XYZ file of C-alpha atoms in Angstrom:
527
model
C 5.336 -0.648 3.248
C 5.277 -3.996 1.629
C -3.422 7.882 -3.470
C -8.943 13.983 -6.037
C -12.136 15.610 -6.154
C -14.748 13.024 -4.640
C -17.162 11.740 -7.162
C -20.115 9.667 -5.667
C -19.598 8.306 -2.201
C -20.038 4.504 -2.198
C -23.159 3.279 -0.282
C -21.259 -0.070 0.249
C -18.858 1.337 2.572
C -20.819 -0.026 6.028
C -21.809 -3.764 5.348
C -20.444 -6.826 5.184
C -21.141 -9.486 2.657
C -21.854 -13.405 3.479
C -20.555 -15.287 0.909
C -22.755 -18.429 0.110
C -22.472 -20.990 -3.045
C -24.142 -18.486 -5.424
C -20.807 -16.149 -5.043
C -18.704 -18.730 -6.448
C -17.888 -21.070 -3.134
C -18.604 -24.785 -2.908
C -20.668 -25.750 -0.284
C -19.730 -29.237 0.333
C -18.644 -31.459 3.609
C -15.598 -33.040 4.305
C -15.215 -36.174 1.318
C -18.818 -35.240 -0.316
C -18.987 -36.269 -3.867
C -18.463 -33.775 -6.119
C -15.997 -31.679 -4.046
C -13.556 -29.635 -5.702
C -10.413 -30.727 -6.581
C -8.716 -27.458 -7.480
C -9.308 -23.693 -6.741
C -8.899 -20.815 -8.915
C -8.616 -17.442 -6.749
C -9.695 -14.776 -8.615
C -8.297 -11.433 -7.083
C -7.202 -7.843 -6.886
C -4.704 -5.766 -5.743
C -1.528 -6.433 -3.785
C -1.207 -5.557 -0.054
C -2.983 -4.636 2.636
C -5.198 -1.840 0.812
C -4.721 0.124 4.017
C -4.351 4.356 3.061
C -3.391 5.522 -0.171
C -2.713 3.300 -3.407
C 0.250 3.896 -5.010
C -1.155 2.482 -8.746
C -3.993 4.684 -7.591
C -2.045 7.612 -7.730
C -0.664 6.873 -10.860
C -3.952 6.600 -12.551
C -5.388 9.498 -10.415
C -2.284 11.614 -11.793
C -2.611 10.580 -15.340
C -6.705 11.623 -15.329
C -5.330 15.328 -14.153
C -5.491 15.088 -10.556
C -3.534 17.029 -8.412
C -1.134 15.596 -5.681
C -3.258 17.539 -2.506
C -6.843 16.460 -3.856
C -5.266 12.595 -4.223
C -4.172 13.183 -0.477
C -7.126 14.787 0.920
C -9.142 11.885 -0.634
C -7.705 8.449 0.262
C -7.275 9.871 3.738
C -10.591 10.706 4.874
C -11.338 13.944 6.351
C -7.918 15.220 5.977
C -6.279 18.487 4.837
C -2.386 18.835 3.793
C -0.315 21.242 5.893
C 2.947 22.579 6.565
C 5.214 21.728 9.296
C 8.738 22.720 10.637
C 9.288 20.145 12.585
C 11.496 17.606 13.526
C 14.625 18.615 12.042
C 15.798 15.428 11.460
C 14.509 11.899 11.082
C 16.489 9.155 12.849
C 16.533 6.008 10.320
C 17.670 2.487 11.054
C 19.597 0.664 8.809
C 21.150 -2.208 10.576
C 20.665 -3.301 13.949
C 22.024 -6.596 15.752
C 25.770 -6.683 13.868
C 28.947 -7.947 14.756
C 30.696 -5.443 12.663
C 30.137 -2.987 9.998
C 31.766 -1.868 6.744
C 31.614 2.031 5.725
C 33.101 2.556 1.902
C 34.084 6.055 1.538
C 33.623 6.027 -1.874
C 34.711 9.552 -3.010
C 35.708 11.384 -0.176
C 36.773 11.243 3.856
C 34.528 10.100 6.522
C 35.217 11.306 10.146
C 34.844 9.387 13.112
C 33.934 11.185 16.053
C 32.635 10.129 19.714
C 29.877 11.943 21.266
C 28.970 14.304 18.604
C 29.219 14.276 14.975
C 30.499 17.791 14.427
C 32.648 18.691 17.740
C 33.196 15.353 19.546
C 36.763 13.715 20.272
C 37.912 12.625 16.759
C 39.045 8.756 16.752
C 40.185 8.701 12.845
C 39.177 10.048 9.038
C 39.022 6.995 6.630
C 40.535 8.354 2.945
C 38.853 8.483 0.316
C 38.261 5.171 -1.473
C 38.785 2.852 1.731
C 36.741 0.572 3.532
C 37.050 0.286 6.960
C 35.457 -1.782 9.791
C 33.611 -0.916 13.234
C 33.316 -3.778 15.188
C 31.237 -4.468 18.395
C 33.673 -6.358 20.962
C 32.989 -7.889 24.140
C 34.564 -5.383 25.944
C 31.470 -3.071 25.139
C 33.500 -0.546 23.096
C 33.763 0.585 18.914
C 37.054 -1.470 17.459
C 38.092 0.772 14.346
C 39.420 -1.301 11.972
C 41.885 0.150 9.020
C 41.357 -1.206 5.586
C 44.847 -2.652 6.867
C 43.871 -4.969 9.114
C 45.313 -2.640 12.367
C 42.833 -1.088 15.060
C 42.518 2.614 15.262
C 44.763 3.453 18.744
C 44.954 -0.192 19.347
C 41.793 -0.203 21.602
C 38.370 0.315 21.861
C 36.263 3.987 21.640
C 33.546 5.135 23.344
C 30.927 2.227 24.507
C 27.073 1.969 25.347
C 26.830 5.479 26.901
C 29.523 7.152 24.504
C 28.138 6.482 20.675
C 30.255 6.809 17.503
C 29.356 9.023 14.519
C 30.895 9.442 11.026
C 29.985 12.818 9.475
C 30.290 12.509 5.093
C 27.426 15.019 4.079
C 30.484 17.784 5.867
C 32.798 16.802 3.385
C 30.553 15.929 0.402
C 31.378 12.437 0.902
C 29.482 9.238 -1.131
C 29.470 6.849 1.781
C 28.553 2.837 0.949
C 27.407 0.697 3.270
C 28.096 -2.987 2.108
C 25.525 -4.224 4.923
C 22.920 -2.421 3.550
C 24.050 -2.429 -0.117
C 23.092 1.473 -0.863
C 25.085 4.751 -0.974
C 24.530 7.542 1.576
C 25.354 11.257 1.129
C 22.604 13.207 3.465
C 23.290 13.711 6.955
C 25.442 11.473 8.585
C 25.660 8.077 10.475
C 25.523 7.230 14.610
C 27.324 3.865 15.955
C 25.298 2.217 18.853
C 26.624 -0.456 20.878
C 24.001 -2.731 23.111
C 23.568 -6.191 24.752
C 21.224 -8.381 22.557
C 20.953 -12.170 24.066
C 23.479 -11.456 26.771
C 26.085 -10.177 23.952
C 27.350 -6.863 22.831
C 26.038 -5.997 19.558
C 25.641 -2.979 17.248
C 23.598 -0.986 15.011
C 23.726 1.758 12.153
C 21.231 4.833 12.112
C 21.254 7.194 9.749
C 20.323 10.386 11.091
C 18.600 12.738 8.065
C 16.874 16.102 7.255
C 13.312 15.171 6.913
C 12.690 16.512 3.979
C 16.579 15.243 2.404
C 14.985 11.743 4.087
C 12.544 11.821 0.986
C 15.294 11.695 -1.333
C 15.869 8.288 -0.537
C 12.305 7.294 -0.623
C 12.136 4.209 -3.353
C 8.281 3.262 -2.902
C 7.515 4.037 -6.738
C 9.707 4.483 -10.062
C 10.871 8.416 -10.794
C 9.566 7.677 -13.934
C 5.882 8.099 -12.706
C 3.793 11.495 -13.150
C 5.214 14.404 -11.566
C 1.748 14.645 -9.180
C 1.893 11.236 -8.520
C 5.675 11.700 -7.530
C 4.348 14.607 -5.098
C 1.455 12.814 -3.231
C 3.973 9.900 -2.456
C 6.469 12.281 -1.044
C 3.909 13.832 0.847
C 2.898 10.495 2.009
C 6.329 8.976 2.577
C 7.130 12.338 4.761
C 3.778 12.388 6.457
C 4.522 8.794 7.575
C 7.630 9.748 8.945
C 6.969 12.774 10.802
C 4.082 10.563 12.429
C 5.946 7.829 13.841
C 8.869 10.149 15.168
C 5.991 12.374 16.653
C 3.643 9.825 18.346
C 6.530 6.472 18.505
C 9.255 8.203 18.996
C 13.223 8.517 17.427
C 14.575 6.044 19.807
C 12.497 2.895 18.866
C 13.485 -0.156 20.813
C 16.093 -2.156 19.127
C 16.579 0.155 16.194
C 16.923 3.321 18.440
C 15.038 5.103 15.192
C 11.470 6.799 14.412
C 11.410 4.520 11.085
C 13.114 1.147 9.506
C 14.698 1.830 6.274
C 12.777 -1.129 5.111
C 9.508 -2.697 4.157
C 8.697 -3.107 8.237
C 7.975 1.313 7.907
C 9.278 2.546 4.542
C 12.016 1.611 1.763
C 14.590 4.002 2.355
C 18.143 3.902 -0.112
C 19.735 6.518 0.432
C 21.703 8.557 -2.570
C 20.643 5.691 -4.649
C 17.133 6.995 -5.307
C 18.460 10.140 -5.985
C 21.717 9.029 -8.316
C 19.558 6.459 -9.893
C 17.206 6.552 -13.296
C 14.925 9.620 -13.013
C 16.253 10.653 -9.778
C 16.556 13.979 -10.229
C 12.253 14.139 -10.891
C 12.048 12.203 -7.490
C 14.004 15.124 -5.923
C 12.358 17.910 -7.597
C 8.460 16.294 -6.536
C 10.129 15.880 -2.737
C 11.412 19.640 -2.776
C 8.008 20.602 -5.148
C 6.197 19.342 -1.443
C 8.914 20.390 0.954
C 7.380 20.293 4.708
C 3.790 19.492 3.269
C 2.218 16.709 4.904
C -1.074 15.412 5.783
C -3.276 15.985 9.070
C -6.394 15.248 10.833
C -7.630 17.309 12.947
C -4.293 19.296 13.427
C -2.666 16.346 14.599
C -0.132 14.249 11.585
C -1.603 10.942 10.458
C -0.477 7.711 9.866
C -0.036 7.833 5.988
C -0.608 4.244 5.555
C -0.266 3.244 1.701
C -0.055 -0.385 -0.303
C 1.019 -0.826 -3.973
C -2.674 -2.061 -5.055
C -5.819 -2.019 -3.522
C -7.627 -4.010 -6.237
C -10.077 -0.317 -6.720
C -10.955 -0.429 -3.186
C -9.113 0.395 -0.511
C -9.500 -1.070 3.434
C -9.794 -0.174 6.778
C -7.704 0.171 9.369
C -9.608 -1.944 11.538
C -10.449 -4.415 9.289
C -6.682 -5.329 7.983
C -4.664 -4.730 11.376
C -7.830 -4.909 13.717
C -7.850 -2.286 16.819
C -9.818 0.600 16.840
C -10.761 2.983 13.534
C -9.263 5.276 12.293
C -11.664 8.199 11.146
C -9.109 8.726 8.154
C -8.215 5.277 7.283
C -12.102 3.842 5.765
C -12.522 2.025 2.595
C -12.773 4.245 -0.082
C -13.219 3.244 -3.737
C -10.112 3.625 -5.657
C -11.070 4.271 -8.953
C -6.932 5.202 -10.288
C -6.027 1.631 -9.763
C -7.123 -0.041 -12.471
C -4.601 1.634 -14.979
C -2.886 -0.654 -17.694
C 0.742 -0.285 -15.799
C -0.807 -1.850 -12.558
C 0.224 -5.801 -13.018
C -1.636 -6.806 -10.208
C -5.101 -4.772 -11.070
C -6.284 -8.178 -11.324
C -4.827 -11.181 -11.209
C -5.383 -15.215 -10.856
C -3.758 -18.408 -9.184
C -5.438 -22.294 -9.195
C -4.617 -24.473 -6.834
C -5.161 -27.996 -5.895
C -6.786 -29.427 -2.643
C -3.886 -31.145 -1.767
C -1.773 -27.455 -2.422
C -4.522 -25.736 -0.530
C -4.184 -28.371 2.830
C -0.732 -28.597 2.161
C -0.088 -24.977 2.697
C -2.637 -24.696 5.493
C -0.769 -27.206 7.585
C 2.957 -25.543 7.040
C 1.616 -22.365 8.078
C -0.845 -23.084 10.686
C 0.077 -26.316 12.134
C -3.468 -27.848 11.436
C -3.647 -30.698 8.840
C -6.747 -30.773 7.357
C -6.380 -32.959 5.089
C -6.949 -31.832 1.121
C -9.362 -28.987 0.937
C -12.594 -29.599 -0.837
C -14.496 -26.341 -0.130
C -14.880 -22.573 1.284
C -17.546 -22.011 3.813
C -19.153 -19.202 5.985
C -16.977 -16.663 4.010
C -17.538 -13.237 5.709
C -16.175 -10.139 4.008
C -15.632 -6.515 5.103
C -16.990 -3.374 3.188
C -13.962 -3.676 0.653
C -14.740 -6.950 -0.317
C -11.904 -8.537 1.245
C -12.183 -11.319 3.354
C -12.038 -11.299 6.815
C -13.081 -14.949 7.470
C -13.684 -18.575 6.267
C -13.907 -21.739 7.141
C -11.636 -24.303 4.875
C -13.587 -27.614 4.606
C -10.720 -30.347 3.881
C -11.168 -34.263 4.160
C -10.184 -34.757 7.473
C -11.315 -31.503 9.048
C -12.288 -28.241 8.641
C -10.211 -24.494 9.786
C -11.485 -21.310 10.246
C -9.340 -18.759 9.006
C -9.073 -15.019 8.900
C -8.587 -13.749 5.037
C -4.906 -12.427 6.065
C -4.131 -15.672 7.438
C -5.207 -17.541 4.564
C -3.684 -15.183 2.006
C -0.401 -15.570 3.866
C -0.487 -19.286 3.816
C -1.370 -19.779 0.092
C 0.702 -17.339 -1.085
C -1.980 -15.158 -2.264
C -1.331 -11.225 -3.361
C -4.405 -10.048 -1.495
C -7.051 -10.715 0.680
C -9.622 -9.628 -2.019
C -10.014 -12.806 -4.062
C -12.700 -14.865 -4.780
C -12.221 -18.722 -5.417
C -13.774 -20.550 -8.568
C -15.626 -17.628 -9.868
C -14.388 -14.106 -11.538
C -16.219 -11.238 -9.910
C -13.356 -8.715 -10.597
C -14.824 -5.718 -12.361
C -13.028 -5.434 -15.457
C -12.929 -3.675 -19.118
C -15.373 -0.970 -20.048
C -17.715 -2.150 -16.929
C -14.755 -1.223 -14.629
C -13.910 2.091 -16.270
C -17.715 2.803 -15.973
C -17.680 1.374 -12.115
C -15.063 3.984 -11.382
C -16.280 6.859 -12.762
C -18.905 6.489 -10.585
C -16.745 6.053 -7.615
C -17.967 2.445 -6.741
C -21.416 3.642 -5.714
C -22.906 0.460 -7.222
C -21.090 -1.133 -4.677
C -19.512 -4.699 -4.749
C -19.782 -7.199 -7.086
C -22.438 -9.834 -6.975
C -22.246 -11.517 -9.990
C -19.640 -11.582 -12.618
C -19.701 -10.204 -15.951
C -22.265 -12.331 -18.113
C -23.768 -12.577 -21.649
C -26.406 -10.674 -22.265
C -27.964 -10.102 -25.699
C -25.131 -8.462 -27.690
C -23.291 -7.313 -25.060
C -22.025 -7.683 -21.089
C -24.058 -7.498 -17.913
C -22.726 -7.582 -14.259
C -24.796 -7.180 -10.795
C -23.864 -5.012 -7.813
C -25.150 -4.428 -4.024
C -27.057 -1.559 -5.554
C -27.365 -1.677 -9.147
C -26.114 -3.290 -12.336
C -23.975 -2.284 -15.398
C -24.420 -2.624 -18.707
C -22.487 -2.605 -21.915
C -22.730 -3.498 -25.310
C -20.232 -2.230 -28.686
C -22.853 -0.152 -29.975
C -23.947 1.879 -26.644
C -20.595 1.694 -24.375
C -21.667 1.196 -20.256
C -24.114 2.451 -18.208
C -25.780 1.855 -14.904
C -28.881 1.210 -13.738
C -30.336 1.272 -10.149
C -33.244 1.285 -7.472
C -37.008 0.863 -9.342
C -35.730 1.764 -12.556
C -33.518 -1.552 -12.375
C -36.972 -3.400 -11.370
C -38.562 -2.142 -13.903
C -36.221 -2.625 -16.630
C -35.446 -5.847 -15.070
C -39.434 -6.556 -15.529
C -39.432 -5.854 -19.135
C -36.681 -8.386 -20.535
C -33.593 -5.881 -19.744
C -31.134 -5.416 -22.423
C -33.234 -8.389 -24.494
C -36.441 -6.657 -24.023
C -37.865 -4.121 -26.339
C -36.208 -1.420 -24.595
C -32.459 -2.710 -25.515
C -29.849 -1.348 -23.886
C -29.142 1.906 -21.218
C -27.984 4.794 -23.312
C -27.872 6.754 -19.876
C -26.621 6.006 -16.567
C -30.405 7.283 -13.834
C -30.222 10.980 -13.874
C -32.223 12.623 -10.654
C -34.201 15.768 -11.623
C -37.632 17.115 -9.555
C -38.453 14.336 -7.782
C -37.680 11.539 -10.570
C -35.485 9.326 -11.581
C -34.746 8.712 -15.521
C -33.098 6.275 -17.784
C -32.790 6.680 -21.615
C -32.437 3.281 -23.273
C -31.905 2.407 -27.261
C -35.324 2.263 -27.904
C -37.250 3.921 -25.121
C -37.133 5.413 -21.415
C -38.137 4.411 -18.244
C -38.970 7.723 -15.114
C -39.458 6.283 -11.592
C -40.184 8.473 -8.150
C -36.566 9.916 -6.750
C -37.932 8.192 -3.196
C -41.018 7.187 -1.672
C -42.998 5.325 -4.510
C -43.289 1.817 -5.983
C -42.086 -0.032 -9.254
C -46.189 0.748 -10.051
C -45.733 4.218 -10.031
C -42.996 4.171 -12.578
C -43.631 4.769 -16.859
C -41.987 2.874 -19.079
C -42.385 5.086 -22.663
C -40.597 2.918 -25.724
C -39.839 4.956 -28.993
């Protein structure tokens, strides 16, 4: 599509952030001195952040989670469950041909009409040849010998008659040059169908859900075995979803799910044939049937490769109504070392950045000079902002302008770095975002590093590690120097016992009310 025991919920999860010059945009009009030239985008993640993240799993897998508790957590609310039901998934691999090849690369293929096991037969293509359907005018299958002759020198069946070849019967590798992969579950039905006022066909694969799986290649086979398990729980959830609630007979593919990008990458025997396959099969049969539901019914297992440590709304990235199971939730897995796009970084010019704008929207703008009005969702993606160029200005929604510059991500900040990053992140995660977004980035401080949040701030120097402040002991500490003051650095992150709040620090402690007093009311005690 282009993943755990809950720590501490995220406060941030319901409010949207303004951006404004102090988070790193330039506030300038169109040809003001001093505009920008060029734009660095600092960002995180890659893809829509919707569901589970599949880096996230990895990192989630490698701190001991198990596959059900990753599940249960990027998709809100939910419990796994077993199913039995549908027997098959209905996949489609080609649509809108002129012909297809089918290789049968170690074994027969039969062609049947009507049904794949007792229809009329129409031919068996030997083992090691390639032969040719073709979609004529005349509406019907043209069977084409490796020879170059037609199959009873006419045309079978037609748009209320379909064609099937049945391999997984004989054991049969099948190829499909079209599609470039190797099939051996299930077995293959022909459609032919008028597309602009022509006769043209398609290829769907027609699978045993959970042999579907097999073919899943969304992450390497390499990966933990529980990480291998929650996206195979995922991959099969997704499935069983769209042929439950869209249907097996999509229009134009006549399938529940695209073996592509546009649902899920499906490749047949070649996941399970290729490097670590055999682990990839194991983790599908390990969750046989299992998949994930809300409220009884099967969800829409959205996933993305990165979410950049926090994942997005449905609403938010596709718009529409919101789903109770698909809410930003802090991913604190995806910041492992293997991730390549934990983090990343692109500059830009203002000519670039207008450039761009115009080829994808139409609007010339002229060469940007500045970000305004930037409005972000609870992720801290963007949803909006207005590109100030020297001729005129745009307002653009964050998936718009990510599409247009090329970006990975819609979570990206321009000319200032306010990813989390390094011992602050690893601290940020294990407390499952609750500090909530970024407000600053990481800064000098003393000896060490310092970086501001919706709700608290972080601290870390060599000789203490990280740890978090919040609420009136953050005033307070704030009050007396911080880390430069007297008190140094946090030793602690706030622990809540009896009504108060405490904070050990290198050379002292500060205790504050829980709730319900003032940054008076708190002690500061230095040792």
């Amino acid at each position: 599509m282009n993943g755990v025991v809950r720590r501490t919920r995220s406060p941030a999860a319901a409010f949207v952030l303004l951006l404004t010059a102090a988070a790193g945009l330039v506030a300038a009009r169109p040809g003001a001195a001093g505009a920008a030239s060029s734009f660095t985008f600092y960002g995180a993640g890659w893809g829509h952040g919707v569901g589970m993240g599949q880096y996230g799993i990895y990192g989630l897998a490698q701190e001991g989670w198990k596959y059900r508790g990753m599940l249960v957590y990027y998709y809100e609310g939910t419990s796994t469950a077993l199913v039995s039901s549908p027997a098959n998934i209905r996949v489609g691999l080609v649509q809108d041909q002129g012909s297809t090849k089918l290789d049968a690369t170690n074994g027969s293929v039969v062609l049947r009409l009507n049904d794949p096991d007792t229809g009329t037969l129409v031919a068996t293509i030997p083992k090691g040849q390639t032969w040719t359907i073709e979609f004529h005018a005349d509406g019907k299958f043209w069977v084409k010998r490796q020879t170059g002759t037609y199959v009873g020198g006419k045309g079978w069946g037609g748009t209320t008659s379909d064609l099937y070849a049945n391999y997984a019967d004989q054991n049969t590798i099948v190829s499909v040059p079209d599609t470039g992969h190797e099939y051996k579950r299930g077995y293959f039905e022909f459609n032919v169908y008028t597309s602009g006022g022509v006769y043209r066909g398609r290829l769907i694969a027609v699978v045993p859900t959970n042999a579907y799986v097999y073919g899943i290649a969304e992450v390497p086979a390499s990966w933990p075995m529980e990480a291998l398990k929650a996206q195979a729980t995922a991959a099969r959830t997704y499935a069983v979803h769209m042929a439950l609630t869209a249907g097996q007979n999509r229009p134009v593919c006549n399938c529940a799910v695209y073996a592509s990008g546009q649902d899920q990458t499906y490749i047949g025997y070649d996941e399970e044939s290729g490097f670590d396959g055999s682990r990839w099969v194991q983790a599908s049969d390990d969750s046989s049937w299992r998949v994930v539901e809300y409220g009884g019914a099967v969800i829409s297992a959205n996933y993305s490769s990165s979410t950049g440590g926090y994942t997005e709304s449905n609403s938010a990235a596709f718009g529409g109504t919101q789903v109770p199971y698909l809410t930003a939730e802090c991913d604190p897995g995806d910041y492992t070392s293997i991730n390549p796009n934990r983090t990343w970084q692109t500059t830009l010019t203002g000519a670039q950045i207008g450039d761009d704008i115009a080829s994808y929207t139409g609007t010339d703008i002229g060469d940007a000079t500045s970000f305004l009005n930037t409005s972000r969702s609870s992720s801290g993606r963007i949803v909006t902002t207005t590109v100030v160029g020297t001729t005129r200005s745009i307002t653009l929604s964050g998936t718009t302008l990510q599409a247009a510059l090329g970006l990975k991500s819609t979570r990206f900040y321009s000319n200032v770095n306010m990813n989390v990053t390094g011992d602050i992140r690893t601290k940020y995660d294990d407390l499952t975002c609750s500090p909530g977004l970024a407000t600053s980035p990481q800064t000098a401080i003393g000896s060490g590093l310092k970086q501001e949040f919706a709700d608290g701030a972080i601290y870390w120097s060599s000789a203490t590690g990280a740890y978090e402040v919040h609420g009136l002991i953050q005033q307070e500490y704030d009050a007396v120097g911080e880390a430069t003051g007297a008190l140094g650095f946090p030793t602690s992150d706030v622990v809540s016992a009896n009504g108060t709040d405490t904070s050990t620090f290198q050379n002292g402690s500060i205790a504050c009310p829980t709730s319900g007093g003032t940054v008076e009311d708190c002690q500061v005690t230095y040792t």
